[in-house]
mmCIF file of C-alpha atoms in Angstrom:
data_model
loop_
_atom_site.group_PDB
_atom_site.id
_atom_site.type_symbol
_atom_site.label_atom_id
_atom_site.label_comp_id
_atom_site.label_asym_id
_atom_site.label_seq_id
_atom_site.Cartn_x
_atom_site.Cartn_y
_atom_site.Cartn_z
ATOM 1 C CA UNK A 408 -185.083 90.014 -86.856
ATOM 2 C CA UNK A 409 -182.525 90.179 -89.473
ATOM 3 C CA UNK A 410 -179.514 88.585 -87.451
ATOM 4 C CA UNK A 411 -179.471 85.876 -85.427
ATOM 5 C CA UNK A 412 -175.782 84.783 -83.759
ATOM 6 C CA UNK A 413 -175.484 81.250 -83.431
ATOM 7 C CA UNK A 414 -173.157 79.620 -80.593
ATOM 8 C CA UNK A 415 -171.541 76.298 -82.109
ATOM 9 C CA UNK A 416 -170.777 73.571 -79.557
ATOM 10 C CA UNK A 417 -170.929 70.134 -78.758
ATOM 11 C CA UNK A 418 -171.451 67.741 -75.570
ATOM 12 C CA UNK A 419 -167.767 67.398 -74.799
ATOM 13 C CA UNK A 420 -167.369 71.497 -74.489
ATOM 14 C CA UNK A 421 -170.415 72.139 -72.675
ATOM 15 C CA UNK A 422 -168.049 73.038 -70.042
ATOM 16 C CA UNK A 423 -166.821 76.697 -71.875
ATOM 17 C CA UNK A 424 -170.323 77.789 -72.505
ATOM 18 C CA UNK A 425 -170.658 78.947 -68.744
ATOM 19 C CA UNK A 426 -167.811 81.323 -69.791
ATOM 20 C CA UNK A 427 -168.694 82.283 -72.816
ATOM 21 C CA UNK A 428 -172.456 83.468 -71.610
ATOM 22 C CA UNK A 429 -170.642 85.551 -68.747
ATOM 23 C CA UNK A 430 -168.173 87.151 -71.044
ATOM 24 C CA UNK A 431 -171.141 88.082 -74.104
ATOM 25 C CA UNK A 432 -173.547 89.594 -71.636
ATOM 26 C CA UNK A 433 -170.256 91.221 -69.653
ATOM 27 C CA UNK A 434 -169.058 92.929 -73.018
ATOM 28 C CA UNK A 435 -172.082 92.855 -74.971
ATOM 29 C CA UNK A 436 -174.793 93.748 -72.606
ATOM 30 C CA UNK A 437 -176.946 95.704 -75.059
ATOM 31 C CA UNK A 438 -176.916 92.468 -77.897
ATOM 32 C CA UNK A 439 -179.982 93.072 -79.947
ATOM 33 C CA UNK A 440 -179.811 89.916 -81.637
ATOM 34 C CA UNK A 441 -181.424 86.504 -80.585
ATOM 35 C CA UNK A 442 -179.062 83.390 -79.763
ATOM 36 C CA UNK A 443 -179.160 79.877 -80.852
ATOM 37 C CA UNK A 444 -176.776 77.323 -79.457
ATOM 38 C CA UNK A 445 -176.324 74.429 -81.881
ATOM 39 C CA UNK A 446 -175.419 71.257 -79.891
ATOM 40 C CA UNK A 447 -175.760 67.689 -79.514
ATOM 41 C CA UNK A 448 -178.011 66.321 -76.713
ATOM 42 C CA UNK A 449 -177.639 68.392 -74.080
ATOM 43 C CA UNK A 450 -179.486 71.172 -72.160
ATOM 44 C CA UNK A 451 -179.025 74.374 -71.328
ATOM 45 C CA UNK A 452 -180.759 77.631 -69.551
ATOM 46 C CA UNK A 453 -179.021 80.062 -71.113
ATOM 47 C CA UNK A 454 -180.462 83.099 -72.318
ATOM 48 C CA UNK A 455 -180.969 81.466 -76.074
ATOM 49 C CA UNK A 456 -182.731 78.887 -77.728
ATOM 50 C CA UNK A 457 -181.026 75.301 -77.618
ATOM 51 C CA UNK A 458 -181.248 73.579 -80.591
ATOM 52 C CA UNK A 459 -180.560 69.636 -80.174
ATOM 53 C CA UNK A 460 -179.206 67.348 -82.930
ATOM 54 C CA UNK A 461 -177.893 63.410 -83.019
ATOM 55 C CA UNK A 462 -177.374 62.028 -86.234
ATOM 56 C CA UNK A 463 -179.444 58.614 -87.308
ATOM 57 C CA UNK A 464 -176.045 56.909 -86.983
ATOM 58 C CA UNK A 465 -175.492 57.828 -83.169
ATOM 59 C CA UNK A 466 -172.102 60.003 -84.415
ATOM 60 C CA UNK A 467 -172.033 63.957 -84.428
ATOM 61 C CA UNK A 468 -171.890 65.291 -87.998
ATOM 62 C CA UNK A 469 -170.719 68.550 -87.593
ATOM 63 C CA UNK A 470 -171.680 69.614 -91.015
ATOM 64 C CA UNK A 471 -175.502 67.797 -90.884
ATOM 65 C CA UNK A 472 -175.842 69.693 -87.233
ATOM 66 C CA UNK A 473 -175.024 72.806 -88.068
ATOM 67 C CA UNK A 474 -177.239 72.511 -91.212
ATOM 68 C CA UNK A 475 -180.270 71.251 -89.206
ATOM 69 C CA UNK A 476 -179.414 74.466 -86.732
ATOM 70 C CA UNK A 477 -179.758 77.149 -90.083
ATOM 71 C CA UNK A 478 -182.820 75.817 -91.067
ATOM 72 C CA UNK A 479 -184.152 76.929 -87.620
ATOM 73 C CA UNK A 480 -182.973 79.940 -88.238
ATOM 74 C CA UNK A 481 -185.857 82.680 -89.788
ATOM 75 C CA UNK A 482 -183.242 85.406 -89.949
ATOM 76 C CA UNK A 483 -181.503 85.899 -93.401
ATOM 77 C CA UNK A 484 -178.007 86.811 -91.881
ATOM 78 C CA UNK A 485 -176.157 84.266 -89.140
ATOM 79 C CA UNK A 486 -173.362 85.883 -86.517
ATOM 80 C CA UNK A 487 -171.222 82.496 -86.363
ATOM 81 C CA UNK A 488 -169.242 82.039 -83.503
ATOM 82 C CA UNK A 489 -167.924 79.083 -81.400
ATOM 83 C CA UNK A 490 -168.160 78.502 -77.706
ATOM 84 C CA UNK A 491 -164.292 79.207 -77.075
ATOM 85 C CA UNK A 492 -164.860 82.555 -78.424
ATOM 86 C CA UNK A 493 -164.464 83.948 -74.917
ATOM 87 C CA UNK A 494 -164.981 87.847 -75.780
ATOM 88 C CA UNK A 495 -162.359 90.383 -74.305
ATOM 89 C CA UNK A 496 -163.284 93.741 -74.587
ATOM 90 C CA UNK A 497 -166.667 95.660 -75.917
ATOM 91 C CA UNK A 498 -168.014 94.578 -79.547
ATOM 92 C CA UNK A 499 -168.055 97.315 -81.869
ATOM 93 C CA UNK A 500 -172.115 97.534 -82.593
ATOM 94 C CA UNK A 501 -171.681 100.219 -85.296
ATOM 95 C CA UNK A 502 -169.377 97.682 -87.250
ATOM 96 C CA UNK A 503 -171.558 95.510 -86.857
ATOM 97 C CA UNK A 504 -174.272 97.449 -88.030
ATOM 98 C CA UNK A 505 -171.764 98.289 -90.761
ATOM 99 C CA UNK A 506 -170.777 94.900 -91.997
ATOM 100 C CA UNK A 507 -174.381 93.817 -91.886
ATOM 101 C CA UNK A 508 -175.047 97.258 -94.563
ATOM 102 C CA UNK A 509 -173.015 95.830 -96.811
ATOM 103 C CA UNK A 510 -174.723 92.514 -96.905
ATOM 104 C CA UNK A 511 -178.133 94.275 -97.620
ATOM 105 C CA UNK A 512 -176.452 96.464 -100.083
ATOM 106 C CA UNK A 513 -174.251 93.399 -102.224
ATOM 107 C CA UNK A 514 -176.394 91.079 -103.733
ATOM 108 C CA UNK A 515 -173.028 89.158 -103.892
ATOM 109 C CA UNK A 516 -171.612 89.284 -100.737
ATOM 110 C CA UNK A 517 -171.855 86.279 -98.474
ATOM 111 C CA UNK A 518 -170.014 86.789 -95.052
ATOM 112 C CA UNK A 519 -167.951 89.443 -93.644
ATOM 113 C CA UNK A 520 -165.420 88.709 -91.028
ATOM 114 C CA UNK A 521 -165.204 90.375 -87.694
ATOM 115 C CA UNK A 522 -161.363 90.004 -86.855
ATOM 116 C CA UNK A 523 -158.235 90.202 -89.132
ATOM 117 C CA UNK A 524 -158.737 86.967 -90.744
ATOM 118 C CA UNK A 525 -154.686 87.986 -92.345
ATOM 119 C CA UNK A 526 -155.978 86.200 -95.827
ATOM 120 C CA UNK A 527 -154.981 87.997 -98.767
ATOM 121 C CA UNK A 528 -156.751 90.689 -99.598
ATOM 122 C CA UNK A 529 -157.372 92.523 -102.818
ATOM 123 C CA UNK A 530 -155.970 96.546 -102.777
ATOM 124 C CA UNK A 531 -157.723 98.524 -100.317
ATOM 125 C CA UNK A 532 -157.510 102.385 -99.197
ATOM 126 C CA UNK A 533 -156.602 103.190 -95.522
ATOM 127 C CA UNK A 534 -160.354 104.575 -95.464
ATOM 128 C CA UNK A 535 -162.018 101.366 -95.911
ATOM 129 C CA UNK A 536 -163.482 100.099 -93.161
ATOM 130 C CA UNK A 537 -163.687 96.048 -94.697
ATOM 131 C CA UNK A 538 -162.193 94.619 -97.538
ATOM 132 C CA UNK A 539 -162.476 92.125 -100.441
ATOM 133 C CA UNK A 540 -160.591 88.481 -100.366
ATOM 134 C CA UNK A 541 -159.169 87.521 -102.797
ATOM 135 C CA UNK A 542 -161.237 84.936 -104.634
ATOM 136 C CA UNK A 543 -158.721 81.683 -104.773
ATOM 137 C CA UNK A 544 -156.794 82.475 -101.150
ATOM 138 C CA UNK A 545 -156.380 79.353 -98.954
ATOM 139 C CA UNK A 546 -158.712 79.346 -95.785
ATOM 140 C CA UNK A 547 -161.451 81.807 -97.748
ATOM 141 C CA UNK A 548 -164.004 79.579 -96.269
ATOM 142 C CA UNK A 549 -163.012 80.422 -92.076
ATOM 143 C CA UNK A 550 -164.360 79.461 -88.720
ATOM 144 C CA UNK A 551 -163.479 83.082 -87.703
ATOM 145 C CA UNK A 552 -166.551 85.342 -85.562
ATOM 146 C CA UNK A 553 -167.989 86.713 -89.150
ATOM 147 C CA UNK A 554 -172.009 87.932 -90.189
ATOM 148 C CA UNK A 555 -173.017 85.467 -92.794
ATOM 149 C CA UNK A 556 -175.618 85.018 -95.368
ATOM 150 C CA UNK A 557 -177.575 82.268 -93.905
ATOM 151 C CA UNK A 558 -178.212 80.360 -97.707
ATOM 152 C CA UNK A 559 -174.529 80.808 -98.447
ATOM 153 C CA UNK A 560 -173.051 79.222 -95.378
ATOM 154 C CA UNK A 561 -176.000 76.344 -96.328
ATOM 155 C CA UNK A 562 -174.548 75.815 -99.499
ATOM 156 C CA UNK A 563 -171.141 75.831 -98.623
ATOM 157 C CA UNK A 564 -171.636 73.190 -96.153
ATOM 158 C CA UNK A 565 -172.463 69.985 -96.121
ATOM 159 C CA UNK A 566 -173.290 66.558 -94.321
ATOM 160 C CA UNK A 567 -169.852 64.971 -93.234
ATOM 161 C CA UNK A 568 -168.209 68.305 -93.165
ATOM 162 C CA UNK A 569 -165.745 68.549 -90.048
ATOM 163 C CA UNK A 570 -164.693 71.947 -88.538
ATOM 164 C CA UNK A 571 -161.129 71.569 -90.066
ATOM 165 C CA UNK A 572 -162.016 70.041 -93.169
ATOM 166 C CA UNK A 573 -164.845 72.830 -93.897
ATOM 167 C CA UNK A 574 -162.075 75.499 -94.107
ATOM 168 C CA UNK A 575 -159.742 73.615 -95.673
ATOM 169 C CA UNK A 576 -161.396 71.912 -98.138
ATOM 170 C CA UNK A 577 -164.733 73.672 -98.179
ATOM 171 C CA UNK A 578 -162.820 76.662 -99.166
ATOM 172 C CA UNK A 579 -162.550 74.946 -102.531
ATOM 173 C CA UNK A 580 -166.329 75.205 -103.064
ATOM 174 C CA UNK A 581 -166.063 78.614 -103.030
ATOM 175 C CA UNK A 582 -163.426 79.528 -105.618
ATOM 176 C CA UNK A 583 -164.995 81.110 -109.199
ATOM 177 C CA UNK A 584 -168.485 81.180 -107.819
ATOM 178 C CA UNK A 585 -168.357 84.870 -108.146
ATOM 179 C CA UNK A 586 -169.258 85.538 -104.508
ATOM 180 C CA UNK A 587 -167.403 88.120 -102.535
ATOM 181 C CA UNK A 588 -166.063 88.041 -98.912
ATOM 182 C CA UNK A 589 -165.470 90.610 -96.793
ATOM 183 C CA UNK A 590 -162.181 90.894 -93.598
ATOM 184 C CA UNK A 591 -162.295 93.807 -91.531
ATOM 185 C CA UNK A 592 -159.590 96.180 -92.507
ATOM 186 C CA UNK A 593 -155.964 94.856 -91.191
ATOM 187 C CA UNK A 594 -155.444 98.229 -89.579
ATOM 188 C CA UNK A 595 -158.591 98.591 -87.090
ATOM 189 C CA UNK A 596 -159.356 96.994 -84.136
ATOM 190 C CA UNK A 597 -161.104 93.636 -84.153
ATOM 191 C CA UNK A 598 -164.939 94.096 -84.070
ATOM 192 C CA UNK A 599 -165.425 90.795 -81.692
ATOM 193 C CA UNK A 600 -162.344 91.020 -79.950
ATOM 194 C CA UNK A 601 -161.481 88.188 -77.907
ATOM 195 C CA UNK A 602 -157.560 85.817 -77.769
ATOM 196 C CA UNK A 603 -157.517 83.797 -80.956
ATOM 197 C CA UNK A 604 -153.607 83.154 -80.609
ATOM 198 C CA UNK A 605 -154.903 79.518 -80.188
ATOM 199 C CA UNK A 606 -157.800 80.187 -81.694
ATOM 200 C CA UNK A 607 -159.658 80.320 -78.640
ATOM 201 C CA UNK A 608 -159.484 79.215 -75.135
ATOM 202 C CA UNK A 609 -159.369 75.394 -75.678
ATOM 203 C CA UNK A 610 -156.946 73.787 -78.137
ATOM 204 C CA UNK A 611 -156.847 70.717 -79.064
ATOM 205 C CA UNK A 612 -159.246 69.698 -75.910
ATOM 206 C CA UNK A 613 -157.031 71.801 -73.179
ATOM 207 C CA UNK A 614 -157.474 74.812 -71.429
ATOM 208 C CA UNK A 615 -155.893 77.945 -73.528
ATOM 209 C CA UNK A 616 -154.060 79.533 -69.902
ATOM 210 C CA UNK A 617 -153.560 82.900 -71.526
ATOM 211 C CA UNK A 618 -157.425 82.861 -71.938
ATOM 212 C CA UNK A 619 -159.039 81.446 -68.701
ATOM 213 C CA UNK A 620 -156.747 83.337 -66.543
ATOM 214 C CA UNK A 621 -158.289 86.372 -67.650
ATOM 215 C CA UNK A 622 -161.885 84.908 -66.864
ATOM 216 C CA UNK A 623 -161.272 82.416 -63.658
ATOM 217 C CA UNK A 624 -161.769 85.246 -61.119
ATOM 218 C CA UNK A 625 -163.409 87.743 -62.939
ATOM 219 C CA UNK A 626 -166.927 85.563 -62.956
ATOM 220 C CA UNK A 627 -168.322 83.318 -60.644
ATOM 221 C CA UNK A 628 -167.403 79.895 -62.774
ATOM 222 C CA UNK A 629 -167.713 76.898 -61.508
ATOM 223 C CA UNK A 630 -165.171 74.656 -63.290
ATOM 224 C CA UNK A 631 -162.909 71.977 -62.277
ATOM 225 C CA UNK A 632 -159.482 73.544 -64.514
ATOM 226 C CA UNK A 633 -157.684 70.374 -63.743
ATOM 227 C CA UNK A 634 -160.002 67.775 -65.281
ATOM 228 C CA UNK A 635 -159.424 69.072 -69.059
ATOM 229 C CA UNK A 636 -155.768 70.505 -67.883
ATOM 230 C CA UNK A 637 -153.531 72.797 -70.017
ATOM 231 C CA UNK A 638 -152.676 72.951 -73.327
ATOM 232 C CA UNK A 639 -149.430 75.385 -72.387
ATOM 233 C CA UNK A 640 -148.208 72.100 -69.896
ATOM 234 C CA UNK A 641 -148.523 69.704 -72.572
ATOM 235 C CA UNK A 642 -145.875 69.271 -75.176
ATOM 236 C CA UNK A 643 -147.099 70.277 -78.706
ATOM 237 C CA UNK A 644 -147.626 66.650 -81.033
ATOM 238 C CA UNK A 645 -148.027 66.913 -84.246
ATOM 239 C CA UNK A 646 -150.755 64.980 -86.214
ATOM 240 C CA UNK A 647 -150.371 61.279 -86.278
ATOM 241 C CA UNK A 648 -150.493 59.896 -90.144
ATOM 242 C CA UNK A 649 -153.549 58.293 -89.487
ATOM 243 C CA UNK A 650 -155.057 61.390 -88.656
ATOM 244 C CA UNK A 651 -153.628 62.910 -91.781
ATOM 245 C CA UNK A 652 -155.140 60.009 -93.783
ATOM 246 C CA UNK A 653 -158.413 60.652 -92.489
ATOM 247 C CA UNK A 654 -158.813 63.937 -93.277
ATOM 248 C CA UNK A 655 -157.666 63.361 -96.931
ATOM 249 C CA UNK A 656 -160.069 61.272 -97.144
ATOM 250 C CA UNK A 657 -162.603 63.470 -95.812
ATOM 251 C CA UNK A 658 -161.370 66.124 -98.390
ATOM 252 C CA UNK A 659 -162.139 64.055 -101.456
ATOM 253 C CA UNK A 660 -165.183 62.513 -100.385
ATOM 254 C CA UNK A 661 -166.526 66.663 -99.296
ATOM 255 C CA UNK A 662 -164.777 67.911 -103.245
ATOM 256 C CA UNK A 663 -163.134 65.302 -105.271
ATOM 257 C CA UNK A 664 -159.803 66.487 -106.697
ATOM 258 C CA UNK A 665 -160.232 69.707 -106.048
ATOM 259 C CA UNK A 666 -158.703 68.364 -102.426
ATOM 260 C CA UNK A 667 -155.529 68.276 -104.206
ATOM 261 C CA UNK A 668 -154.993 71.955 -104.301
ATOM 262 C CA UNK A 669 -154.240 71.127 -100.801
ATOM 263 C CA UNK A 670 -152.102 68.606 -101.185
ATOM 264 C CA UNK A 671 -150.013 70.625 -103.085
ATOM 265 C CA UNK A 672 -150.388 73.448 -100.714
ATOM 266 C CA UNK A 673 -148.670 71.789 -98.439
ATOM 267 C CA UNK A 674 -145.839 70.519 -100.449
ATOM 268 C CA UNK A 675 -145.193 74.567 -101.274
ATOM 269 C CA UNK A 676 -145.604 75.098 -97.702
ATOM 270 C CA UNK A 677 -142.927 72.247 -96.831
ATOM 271 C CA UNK A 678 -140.546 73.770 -99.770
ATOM 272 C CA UNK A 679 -140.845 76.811 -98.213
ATOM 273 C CA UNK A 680 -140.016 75.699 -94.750
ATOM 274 C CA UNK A 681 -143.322 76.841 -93.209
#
């Protein structure tokens, strides 16, 4: 098997994964590819292969989980997706088949994204079907449905990584390696189509409504809406400055001072009113 997809969750989300199943085999009934779900402690009986992991200290380490997952994993190329992912329409197999070509073919090309990731690219013709990065953009590194080389996302991730800090920071551990990553071009449909307005259907622990109305009577869920609630009925808070502190802290400890090309990031951002 050269592709294996693997489903990224954890304990406190098990509820999604009921939705996600229901919409992969609903729009992607002819999958060829084996799943894995990478999780914490619990069980599933989903068509796919559960793979459990609890860090020594008794705290989920997203980046030592999903490591301990890829070594499971005998295929050379990894479909990453996470459980929110809640597909939408059909996935476009002969993309797929396309993006996973140009792996074979580019000895140094790691990933290739399967939605408009809207990162800067380098020139492109209308023709081509996906398109180079450009090597220093923000956000290179991306928790966005892509086919990656399995030993690339290995060494681009480490123990103590956290979702947010991966992309953000772990981005950094990509720039002037030389490697090449691949969006789908701007222009085409998404290949994994599914709502990522939010980025999925839960944000920031509540129900994305534009998302699970689609799904709540289209399969036969059983899921209490109310106990996670909302996110569209709660107003938006920003992130406390302890929070912020936190993940700065994460940033230097994942790549030194290269975390302060974030830092002043931002402050452009800020300048810029963004």
């Amino acid at each position: 098997v050269a592709l294996t997809i693997v489903v990224n969750t954890c304990d406190a989300y098990s509820d999604v994964l009921d939705i996600f199943f229901h919409a992969l085999h609903d729009h992607w009934p002819d999958c060829p590819y084996p799943v894995v779900i990478n999780t914490e402690s619990n069980l599933y009986s989903y068509s796919a292969r559960v793979h459990n992991h609890v860090s020594s200290t008794g705290n989920d380490d997203w980046g030592e989980r999903l490591r301990f997952t890829l070594s499971t994993v005998d295929s050379e190329f990894a479909l990453m997706l996470y459980d929110d992912f809640i597909l939408e329409a059909s996935v476009d197999q002969k993309a797929i088949d396309a993006a996973l070509q140009i792996l074979r073919e580019q000895s140094d090309a790691v990933v290739t994204y399967l939605i408009n990731t809207s990162l800067p690219l380098a020139e492109y013709s209308q023709s081509a079907q996906f398109v180079p990065i450009k090597s220093k953009a923000q956000y290179r590194l991306n928790s966005a449905p892509a086919i990656w080389r399995k030993q690339a996302l290995l060494d681009y991730t480490a123990a103590g990584d956290t979702p947010w800090a991966w992309e953000v920071f772990g981005t950094y551990r990509t720039w002037g390696d030389g490697k090449v990553f691949y969006s789908p071009n701007p222009d085409r449909a998404p290949i994994y189509p599914y709502n990522y307005s939010k980025g999925g259907a839960i944000y920031r622990g509540k129900w994305v409504r534009e998302v699970v109305d689609v799904v709540a009577s289209k399969y036969p869920l059983k899921i209490e809406w109310t106990k996670r609630g909302f996110s569209s009925d709660v107003v938006f808070e920003k992130r406390s400055l302890g929070w912020k502190a936190k993940f700065m802290k994460t940033g230097f400890n994942m790549v030194g001072l290269k975390a302060l090309h974030f830092v002043v990031s931002y402050i452009k951002d800020k300048i810029n009113g963004q």
